[in-house]
Coordinates of C-alpha atoms in Angstrom, one line a residue:
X1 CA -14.2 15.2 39.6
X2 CA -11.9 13.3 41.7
X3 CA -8.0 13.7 40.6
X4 CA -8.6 15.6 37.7
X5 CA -7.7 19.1 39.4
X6 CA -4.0 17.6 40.2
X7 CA -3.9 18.1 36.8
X8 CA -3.1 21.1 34.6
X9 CA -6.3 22.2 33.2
X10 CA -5.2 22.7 29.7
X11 CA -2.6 21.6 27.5
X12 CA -0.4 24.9 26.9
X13 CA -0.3 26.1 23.1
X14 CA 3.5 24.5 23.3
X15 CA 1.6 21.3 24.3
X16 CA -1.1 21.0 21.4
X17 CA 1.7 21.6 18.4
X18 CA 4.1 19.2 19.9
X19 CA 0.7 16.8 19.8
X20 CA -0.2 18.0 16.0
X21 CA 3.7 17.6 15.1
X22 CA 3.9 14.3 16.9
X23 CA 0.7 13.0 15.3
X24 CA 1.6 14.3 11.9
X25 CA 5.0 13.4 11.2
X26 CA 4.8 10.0 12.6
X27 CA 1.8 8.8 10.3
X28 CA 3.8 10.4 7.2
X29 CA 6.8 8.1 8.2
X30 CA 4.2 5.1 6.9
X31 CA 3.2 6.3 3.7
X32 CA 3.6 3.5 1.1
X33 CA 5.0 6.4 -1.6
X34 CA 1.8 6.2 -3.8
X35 CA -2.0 5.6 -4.0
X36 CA -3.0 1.7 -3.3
X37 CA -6.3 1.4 -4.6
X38 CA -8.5 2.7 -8.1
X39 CA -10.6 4.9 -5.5
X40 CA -7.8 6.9 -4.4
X41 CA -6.7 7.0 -7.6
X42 CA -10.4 8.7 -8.6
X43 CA -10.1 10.7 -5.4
X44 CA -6.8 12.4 -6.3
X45 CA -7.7 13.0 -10.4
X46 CA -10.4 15.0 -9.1
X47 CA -8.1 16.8 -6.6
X48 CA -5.6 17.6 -9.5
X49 CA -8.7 18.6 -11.6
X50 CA -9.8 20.9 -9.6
X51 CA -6.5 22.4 -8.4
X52 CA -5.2 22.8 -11.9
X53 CA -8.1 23.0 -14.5
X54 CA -11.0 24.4 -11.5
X55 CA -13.3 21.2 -12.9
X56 CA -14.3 18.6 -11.2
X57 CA -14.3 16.1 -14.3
X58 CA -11.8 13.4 -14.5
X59 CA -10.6 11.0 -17.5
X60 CA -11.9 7.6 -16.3
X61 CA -8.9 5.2 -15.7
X62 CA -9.9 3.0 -18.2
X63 CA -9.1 5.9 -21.0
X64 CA -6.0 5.5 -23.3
X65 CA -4.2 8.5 -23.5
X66 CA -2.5 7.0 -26.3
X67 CA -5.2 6.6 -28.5
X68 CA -7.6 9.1 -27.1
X69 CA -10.8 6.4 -26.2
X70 CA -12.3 5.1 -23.7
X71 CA -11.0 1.0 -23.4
X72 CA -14.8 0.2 -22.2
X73 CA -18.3 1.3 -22.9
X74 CA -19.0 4.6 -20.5
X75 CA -21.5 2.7 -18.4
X76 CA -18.6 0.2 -17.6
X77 CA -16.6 2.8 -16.2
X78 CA -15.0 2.5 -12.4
X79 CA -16.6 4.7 -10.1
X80 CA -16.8 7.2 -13.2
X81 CA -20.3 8.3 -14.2
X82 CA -20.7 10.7 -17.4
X83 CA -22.2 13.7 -17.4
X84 CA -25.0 15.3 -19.6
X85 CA -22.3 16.7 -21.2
X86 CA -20.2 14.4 -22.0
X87 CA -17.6 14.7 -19.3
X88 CA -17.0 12.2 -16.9
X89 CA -17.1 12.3 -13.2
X90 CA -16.1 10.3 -10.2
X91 CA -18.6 9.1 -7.9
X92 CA -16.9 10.8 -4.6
X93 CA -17.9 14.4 -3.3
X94 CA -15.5 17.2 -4.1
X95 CA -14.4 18.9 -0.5
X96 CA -11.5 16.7 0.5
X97 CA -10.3 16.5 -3.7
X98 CA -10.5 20.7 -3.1
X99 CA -8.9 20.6 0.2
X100 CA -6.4 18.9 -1.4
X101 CA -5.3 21.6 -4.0
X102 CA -2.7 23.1 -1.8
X103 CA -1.2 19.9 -2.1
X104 CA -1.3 19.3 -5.9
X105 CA -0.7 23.0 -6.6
X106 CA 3.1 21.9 -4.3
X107 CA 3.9 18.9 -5.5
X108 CA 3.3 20.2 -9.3
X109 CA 6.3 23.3 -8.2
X110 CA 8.9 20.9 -7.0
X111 CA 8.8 17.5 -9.0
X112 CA 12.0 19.6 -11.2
X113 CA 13.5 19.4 -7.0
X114 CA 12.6 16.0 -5.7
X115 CA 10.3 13.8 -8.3
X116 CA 13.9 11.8 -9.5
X117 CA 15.3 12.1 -6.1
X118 CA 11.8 10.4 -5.1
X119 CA 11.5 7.7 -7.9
X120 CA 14.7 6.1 -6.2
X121 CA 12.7 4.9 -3.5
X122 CA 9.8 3.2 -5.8
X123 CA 9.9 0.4 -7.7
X124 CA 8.9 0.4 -11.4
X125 CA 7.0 -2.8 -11.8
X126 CA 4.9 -2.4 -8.5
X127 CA 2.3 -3.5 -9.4
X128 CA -2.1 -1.3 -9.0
X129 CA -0.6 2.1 -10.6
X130 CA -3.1 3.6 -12.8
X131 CA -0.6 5.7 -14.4
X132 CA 2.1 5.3 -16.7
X133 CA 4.4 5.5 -14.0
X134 CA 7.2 8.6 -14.8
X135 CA 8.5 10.0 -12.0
X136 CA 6.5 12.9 -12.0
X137 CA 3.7 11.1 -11.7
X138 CA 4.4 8.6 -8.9
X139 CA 5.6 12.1 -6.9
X140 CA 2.3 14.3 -7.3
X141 CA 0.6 11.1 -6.3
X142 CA 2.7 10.8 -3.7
X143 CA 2.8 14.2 -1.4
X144 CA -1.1 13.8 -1.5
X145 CA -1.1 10.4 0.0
X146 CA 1.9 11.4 2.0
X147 CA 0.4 14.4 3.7
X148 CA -3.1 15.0 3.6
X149 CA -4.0 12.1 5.8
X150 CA -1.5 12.8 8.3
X151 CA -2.9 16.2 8.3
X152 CA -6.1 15.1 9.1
X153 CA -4.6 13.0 11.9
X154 CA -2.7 15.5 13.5
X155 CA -6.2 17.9 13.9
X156 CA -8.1 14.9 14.9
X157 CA -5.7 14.3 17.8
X158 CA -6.2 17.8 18.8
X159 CA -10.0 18.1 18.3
X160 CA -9.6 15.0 20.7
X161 CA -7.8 16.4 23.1
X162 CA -10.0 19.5 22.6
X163 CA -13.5 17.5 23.1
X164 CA -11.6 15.2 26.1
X165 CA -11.2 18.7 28.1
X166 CA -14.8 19.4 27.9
X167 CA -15.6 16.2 29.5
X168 CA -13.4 17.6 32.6
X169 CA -10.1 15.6 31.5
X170 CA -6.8 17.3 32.4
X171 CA -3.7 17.8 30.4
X172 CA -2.3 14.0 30.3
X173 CA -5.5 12.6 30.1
X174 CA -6.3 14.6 27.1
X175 CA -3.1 13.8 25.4
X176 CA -3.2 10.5 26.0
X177 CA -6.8 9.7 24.6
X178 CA -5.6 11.4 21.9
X179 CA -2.5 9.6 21.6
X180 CA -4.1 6.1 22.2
X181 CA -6.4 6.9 18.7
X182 CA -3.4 7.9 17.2
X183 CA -1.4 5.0 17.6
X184 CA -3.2 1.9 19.1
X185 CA -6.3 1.9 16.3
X186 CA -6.7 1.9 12.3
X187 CA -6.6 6.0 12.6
X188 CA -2.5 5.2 12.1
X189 CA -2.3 2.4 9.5
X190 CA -5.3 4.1 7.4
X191 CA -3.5 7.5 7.4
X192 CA -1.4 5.9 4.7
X193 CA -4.4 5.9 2.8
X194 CA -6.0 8.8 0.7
X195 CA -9.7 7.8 1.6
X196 CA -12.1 9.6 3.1
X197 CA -13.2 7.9 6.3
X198 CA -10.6 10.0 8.5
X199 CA -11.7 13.3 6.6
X200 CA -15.1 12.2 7.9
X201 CA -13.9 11.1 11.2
X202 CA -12.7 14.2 11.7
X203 CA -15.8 16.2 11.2
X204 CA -17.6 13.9 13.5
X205 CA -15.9 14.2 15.8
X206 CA -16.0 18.3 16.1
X207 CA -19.2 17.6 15.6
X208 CA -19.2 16.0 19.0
X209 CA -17.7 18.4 20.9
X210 CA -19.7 20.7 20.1
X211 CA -23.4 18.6 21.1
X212 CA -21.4 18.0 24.0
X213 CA -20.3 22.1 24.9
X214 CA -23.9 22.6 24.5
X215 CA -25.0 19.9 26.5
X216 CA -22.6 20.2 29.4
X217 CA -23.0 24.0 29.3
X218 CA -19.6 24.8 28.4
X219 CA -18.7 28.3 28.1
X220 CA -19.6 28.9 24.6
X221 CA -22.3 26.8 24.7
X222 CA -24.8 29.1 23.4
X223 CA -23.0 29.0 20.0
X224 CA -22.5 25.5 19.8
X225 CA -25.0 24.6 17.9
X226 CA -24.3 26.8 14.9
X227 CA -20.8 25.6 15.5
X228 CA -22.0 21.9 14.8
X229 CA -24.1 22.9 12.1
X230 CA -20.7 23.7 10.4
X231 CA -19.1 20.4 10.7
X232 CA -22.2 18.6 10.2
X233 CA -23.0 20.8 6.7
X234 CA -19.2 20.5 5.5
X235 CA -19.2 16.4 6.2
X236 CA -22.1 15.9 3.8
X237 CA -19.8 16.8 1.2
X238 CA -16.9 14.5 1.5
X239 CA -18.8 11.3 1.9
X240 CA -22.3 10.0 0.9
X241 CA -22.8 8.1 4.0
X242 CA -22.1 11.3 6.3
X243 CA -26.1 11.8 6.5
X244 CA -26.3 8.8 8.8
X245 CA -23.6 10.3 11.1
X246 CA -25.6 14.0 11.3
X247 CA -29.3 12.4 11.9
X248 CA -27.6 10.3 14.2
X249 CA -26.4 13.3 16.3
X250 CA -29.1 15.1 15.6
X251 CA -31.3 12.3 17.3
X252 CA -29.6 12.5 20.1
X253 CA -29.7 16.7 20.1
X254 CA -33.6 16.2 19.8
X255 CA -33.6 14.0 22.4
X256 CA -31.8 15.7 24.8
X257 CA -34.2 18.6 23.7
X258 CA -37.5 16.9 24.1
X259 CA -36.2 16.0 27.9
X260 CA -35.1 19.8 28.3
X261 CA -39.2 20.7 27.3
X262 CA -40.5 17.8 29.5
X263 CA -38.2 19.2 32.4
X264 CA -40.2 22.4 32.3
X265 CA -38.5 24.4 29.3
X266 CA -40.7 26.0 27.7
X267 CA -40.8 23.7 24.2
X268 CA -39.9 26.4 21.9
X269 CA -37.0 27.6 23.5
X270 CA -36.0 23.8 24.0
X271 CA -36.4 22.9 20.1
X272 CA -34.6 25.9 18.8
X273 CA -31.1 24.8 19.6
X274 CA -32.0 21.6 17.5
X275 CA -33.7 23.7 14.7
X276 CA -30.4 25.6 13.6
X277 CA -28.4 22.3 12.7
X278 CA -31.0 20.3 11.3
X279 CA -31.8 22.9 9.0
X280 CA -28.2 24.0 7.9
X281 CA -27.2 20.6 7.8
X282 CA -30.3 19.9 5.5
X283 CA -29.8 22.9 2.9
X284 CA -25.6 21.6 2.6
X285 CA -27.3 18.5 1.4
X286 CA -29.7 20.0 -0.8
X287 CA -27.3 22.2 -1.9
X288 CA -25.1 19.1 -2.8
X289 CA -28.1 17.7 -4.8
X290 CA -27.9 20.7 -6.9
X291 CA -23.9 20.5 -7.4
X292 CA -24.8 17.0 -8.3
X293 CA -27.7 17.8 -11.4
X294 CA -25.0 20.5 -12.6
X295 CA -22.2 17.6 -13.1
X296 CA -24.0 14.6 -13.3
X297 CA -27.2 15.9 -15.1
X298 CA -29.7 14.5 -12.7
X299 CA -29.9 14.2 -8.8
X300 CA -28.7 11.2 -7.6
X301 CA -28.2 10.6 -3.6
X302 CA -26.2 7.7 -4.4
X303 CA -23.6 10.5 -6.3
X304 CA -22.9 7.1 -9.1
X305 CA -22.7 4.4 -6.5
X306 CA -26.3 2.9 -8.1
X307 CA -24.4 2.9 -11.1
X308 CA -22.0 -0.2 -10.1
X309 CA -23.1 -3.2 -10.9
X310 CA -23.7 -4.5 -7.7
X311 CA -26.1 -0.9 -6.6
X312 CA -27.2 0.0 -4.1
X313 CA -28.3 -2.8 -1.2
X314 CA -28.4 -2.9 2.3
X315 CA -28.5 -6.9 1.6
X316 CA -26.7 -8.1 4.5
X317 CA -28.0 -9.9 7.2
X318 CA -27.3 -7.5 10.3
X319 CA -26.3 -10.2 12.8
X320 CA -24.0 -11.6 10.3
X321 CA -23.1 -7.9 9.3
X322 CA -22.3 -7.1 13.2
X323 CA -19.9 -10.3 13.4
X324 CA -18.4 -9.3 10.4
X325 CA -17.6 -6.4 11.7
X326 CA -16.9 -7.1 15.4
X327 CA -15.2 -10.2 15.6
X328 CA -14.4 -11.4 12.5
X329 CA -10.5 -12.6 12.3
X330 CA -10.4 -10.8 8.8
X331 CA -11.9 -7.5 9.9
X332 CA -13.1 -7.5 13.2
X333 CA -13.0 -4.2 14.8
X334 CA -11.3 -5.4 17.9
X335 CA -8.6 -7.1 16.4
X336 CA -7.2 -4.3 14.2
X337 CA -8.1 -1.8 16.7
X338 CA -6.8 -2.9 20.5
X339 CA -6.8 0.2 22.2
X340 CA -10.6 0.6 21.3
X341 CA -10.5 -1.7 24.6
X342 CA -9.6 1.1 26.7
X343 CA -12.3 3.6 25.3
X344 CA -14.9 1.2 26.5
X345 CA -13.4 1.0 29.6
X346 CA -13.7 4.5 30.1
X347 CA -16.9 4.9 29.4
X348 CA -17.6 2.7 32.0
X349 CA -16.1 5.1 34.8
X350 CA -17.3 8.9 35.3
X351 CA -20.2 10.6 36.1
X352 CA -23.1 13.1 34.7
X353 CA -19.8 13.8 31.8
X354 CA -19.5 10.3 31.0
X355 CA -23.4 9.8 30.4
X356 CA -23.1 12.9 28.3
X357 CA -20.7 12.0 26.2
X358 CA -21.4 8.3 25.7
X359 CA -24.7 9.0 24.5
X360 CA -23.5 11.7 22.0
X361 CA -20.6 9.5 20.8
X362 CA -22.5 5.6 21.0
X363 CA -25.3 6.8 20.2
X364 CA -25.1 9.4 17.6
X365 CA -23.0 6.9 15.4
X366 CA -25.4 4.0 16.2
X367 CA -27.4 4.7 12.7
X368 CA -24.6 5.1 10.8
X369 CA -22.7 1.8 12.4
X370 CA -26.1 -0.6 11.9
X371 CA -26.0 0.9 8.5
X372 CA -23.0 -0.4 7.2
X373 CA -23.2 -3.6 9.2
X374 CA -26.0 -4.2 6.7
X375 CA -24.5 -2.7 3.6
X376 CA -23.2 -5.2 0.9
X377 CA -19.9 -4.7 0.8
X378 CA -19.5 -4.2 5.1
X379 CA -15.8 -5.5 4.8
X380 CA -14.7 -2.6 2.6
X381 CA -12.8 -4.4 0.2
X382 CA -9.1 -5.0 0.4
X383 CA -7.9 -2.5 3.0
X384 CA -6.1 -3.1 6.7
X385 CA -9.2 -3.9 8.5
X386 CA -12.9 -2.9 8.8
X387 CA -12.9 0.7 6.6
X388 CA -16.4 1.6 6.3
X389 CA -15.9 2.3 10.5
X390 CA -12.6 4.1 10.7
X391 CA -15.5 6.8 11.1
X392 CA -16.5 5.9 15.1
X393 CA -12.9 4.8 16.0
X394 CA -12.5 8.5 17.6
X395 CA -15.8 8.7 19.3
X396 CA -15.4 5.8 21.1
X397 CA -11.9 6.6 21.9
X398 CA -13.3 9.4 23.7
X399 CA -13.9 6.7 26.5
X400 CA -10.6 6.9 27.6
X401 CA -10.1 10.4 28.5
X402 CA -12.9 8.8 31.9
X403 CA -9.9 6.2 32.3
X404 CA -7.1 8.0 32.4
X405 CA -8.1 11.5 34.4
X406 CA -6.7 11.3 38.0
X407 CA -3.6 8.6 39.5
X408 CA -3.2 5.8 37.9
X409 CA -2.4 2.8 40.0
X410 CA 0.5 0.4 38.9
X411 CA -2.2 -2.5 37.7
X412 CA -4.4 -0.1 35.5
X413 CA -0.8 1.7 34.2
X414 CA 0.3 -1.6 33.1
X415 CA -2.8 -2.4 31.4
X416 CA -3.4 0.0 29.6
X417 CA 0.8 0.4 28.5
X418 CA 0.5 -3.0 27.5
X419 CA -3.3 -2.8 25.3
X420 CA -1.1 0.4 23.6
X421 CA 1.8 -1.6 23.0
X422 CA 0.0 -4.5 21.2
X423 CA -2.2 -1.8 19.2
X424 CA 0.6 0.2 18.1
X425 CA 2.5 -3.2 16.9
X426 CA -0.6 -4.1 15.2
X427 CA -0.8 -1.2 13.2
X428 CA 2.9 -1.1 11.9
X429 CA 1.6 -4.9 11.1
X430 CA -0.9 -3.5 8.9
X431 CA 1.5 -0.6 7.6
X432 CA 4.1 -3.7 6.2
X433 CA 2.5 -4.4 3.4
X434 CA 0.1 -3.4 0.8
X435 CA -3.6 -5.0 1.1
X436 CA -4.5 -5.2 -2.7
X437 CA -1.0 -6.7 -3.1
X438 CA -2.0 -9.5 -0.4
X439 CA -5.4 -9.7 -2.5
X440 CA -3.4 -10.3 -6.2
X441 CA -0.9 -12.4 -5.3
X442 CA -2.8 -14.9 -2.4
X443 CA -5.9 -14.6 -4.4
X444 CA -5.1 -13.9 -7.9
X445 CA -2.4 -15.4 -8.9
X446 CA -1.8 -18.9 -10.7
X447 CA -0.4 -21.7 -7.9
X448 CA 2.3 -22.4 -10.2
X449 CA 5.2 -22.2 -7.0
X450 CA 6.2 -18.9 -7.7
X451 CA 3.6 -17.5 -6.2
X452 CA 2.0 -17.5 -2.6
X453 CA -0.8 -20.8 -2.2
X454 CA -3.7 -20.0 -3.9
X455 CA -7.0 -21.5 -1.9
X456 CA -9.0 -22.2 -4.5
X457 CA -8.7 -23.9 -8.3
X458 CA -11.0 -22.4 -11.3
X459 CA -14.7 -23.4 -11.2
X460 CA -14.5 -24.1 -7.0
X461 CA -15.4 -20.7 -6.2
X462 CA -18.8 -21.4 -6.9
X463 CA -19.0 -24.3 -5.1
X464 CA -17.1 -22.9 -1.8
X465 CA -19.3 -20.0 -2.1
X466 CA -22.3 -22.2 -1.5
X467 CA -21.1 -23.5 1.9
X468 CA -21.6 -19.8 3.0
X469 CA -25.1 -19.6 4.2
X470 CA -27.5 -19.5 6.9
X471 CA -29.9 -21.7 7.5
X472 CA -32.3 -22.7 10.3
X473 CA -30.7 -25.6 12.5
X474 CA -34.1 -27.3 12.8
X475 CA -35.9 -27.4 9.8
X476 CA -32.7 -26.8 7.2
X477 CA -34.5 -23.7 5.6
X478 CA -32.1 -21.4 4.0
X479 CA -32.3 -17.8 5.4
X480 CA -29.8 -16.1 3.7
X481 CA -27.9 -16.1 0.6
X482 CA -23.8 -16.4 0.7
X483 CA -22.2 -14.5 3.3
X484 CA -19.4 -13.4 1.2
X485 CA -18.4 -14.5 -2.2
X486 CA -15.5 -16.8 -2.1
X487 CA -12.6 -16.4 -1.9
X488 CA -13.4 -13.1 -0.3
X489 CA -15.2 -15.3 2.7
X490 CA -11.6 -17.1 3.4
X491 CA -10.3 -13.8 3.7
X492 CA -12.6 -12.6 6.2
X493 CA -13.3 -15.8 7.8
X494 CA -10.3 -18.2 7.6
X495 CA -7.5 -16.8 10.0
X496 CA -4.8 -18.8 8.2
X497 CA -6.4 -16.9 5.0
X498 CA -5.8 -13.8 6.4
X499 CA -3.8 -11.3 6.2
X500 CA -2.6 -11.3 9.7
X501 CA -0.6 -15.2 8.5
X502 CA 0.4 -13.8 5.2
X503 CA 2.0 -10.7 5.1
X504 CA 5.5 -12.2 6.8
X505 CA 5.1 -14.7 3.5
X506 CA 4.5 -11.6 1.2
X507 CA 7.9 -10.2 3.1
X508 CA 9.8 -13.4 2.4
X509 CA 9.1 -12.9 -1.2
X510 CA 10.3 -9.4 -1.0
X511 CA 7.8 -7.2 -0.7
X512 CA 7.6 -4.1 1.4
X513 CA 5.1 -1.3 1.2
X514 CA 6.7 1.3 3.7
X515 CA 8.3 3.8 1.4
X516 CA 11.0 5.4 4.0
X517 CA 12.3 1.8 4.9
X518 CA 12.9 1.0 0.5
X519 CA 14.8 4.0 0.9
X520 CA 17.0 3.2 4.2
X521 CA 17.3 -0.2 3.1
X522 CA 17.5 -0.4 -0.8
X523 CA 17.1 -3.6 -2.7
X524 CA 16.0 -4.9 -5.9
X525 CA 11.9 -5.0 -7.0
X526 CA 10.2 -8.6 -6.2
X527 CA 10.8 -10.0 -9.8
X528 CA 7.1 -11.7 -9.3
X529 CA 6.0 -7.8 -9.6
X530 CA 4.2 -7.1 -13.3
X531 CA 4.3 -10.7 -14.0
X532 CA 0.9 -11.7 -14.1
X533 CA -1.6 -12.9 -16.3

């Protein structure tokens, strides 16, 4: 490999904590200071649940504490399914709300040291709090959302770095893939988040490393695939869509497998290695199923999300699924995620490594990417761009570890400087401000001048809604139904509807959902906070 071995081989153990440290503390320094959305809020009831009371059941968030009721019938319940015993449940998997405990177990020991300390820095009438919003409450919520994230982040920089060394990368090219995920994609501004996609991420991308050790015959390699049976079998359990991610990778183990026995390997010894995932990967998800019938009273591979009222549909068109995702100006993947530019790139530079690793990483993801491209709800709701992918933002990074091995000359230095830049400044964009709040008060909220422009009047949604289809330019036949509710569709589609036009409006009004800068920079809540109909 030409230029890599002017390189130092491997990053010293110095090297890899500055990189964790680095990685870590900079994505805490963007937390908002508490959950933004109901399903973290699920996510972290379970987490306390389970760290203080060893249950996974949860009080639904439509519960009155006050009166001791449910405020809806139990079917009508968010995400929250009830159990043959009369518990109720949220629809999420239990590792990351049990990797969570050490959290929970810390923040419950010192709220008497820093929950009034930490209250100064929130504002009461902020608005999307499921709670009743003590101090002690805002701070448990907040150390979880603070630092497990971050602490996903800081070992997916590493497992980065890590799987960037087996692909023959020395020390600053490892770093620096690692480095461009960190900071020049949605792995920053969704590290603020408590969802699971970067928990996921994370697993894949282990995963990865170790198709690829096996592969590429890296010492260790005749271990690798128990190793990857480990990260496939603990993935199934902290999101239902992880399936998709290990039969992806295990296509392409198979693959590589069948090519091994046509190669003249005897066929046996070339399925075995394939064997040993697959079937570890498959008893973890049987062994979920049976977690499942013991709290849910029935197997369900949807864990609860066929109990929404929209189910479960993989409804839209993919074309229009693939836009969405790609290109749209509301959640397009290349638009919130620049330095995504310079993993594809890479992948189009190296040799027998490079082949390796873009068919483990493209293609083991494939499945799971055309998957949610033709899911229902492919945007992901209101969230800092296309969520339901955070999940192949590192593989593809992995491109860039190709890029940057060897000299670089002064035209590709500036390039890729400059593709960093504008992603890192795009995520602290998407760090400003808080997505749901964009969705209440541009969407939400009466046009009475106090507010932000509201696109549409009662009774147009309908109406708009209906300009949304597809239909065949020659004979006029309708193809599809609406892309996208309205006003959801201006969202996506409308750039002046975006967010990327309305968050410095949101910041003239006063808000601000970077907890660190409320506290260096103090001022009074938006008065148009809690004053809605």
């Amino acid at each position: 490999m030409s230029g890599a071995t002017q390189e130092p081989r491997c990053p010293s153990v110095r090297q890899r904590i500055a990189l964790f440290l680095l990685v870590f503390f900079a994505h805490t320094l963007i937390t908002p200071g508490h959950l933004t959305s109901p399903d973290e809020e699920l996510m972290f009831r379970m987490a306390e649940s389970m760290a203080l009371r060893g249950s996974s059941s949860i009080r639904p968030i439509e519960w009155d504490a006050e009166q001791g009721r449910l405020l809806v019938p139990p079917e009508a319940t968010f995400a929250t399914r009830q159990g043959a015993d009369g518990r109720f449940f949220a629809q999420y998997l239990p590792l990351q709300p049990l990797l969570s405990a050490p959290l929970v177990w810390g923040a419950h020991a010192t709220e008497g040291l820093f929950a009034e300390w930490f209250a100064e820095g929130t504002w009461p009438s902020m608005a999307h709090q499921w709670h009743t919003g003590t101090p002690a409450e805002f701070y448990h919520r907040a150390v979880v959302a603070a630092f497990f994230n971050p602490l996903v982040s800081g070992a997916t920089a590493l497992a980065l770095a890590w799987v960037a060394g087996l692909l023959g990368a020395g020390a600053r090219a490892r770093t620096g893939t690692a480095l461009l995920w960190a900071f020049a994609t949605i792995g920053f501004a969704h590290a603020r988040t408590y969802f699971t996609e970067p928990l996921a991420q994370l697993f894949a991308v282990l995963a990865i490393g170790e198709l690829l050790r096996w592969r590429l015959a890296r010492p260790g390699a005749e271990r690798a695939p128990l190793r990857m049976a480990a990260w496939l079998s603990l993935g199934v359990w902290v999101r239902v869509d992880f399936p998709l991610i290990a039969a992806g990778l295990l296509a392409v183990m198979a693959w590589w497998s069948a090519l091994d026995a046509r190669g003249g390997k005897a066929v046996r010894t070339a399925l075995v290695p394939v064997a040993v995932p697959a079937a570890l990967s498959l008893a973890s998800f049987l062994l979920l199923q049976k977690f499942q019938l013991w709290r849910l009273g029935g197997i369900d591979l949807t864990a609860g999300y066929g109990d929404q009222s929209e189910g479960v549909k993989f409804s839209t068109p993919l074309l229009i699924g693939l836009q969405g995702l790609l290109f749209s100006p509301g959640k397009g993947l290349l638009f919130f995620s620049p330095g995504l530019l310079l993993g594809a790139w890479g992948w189009l530079r190296g040799g027998a490594e490079a082949k390796a690793a873009a068919q483990a990483a493209l293609l083991g993801m494939l499945p799971f990417f055309l998957a949610m491209a033709l899911w229902q709800n492919w945007e992901g709701g209101w969230c800092w761009g296309p969520r339901h992918i955070v999940q192949v933002h590192a593989p593809i990074m992995l491109g860039a570890a190709f890029l940057l091995r060897g000299p670089l000359g002064a035209a590709r230095r500036l390039t890729v400087s400059t593709i960093a830049a504008v992603g890192l400044a795009v995520q602290l964009y998407g760090a400003w401000q808080s997505p749901l709040e964009f969705f209440t008060e541009y969407f939400n909220t009466p046009a009475d001048g106090e507010y932000l422009t509201v696109p549409y009047r009662p009774g147009e949604e309908a109406v708009i809604a209906g300009v949304n289809v597809v239909t065949d330019a020659t004979t006029g036949r309708r193809l599809a139904a609406s892309l996208m509710p309205a006003p959801l569709s201006d969202s996506l589609y409308v750039p002046q509807h975006t967010q990327w036009a309305v968050y410095p409006a949101m910041a003239a009004l006063g808000y601000n959902d970077l907890y660190w800068w409320r506290r260096l920079f103090p001022r009074e809540s938006p008065d148009r906070w809690g004053q809605r109909p």
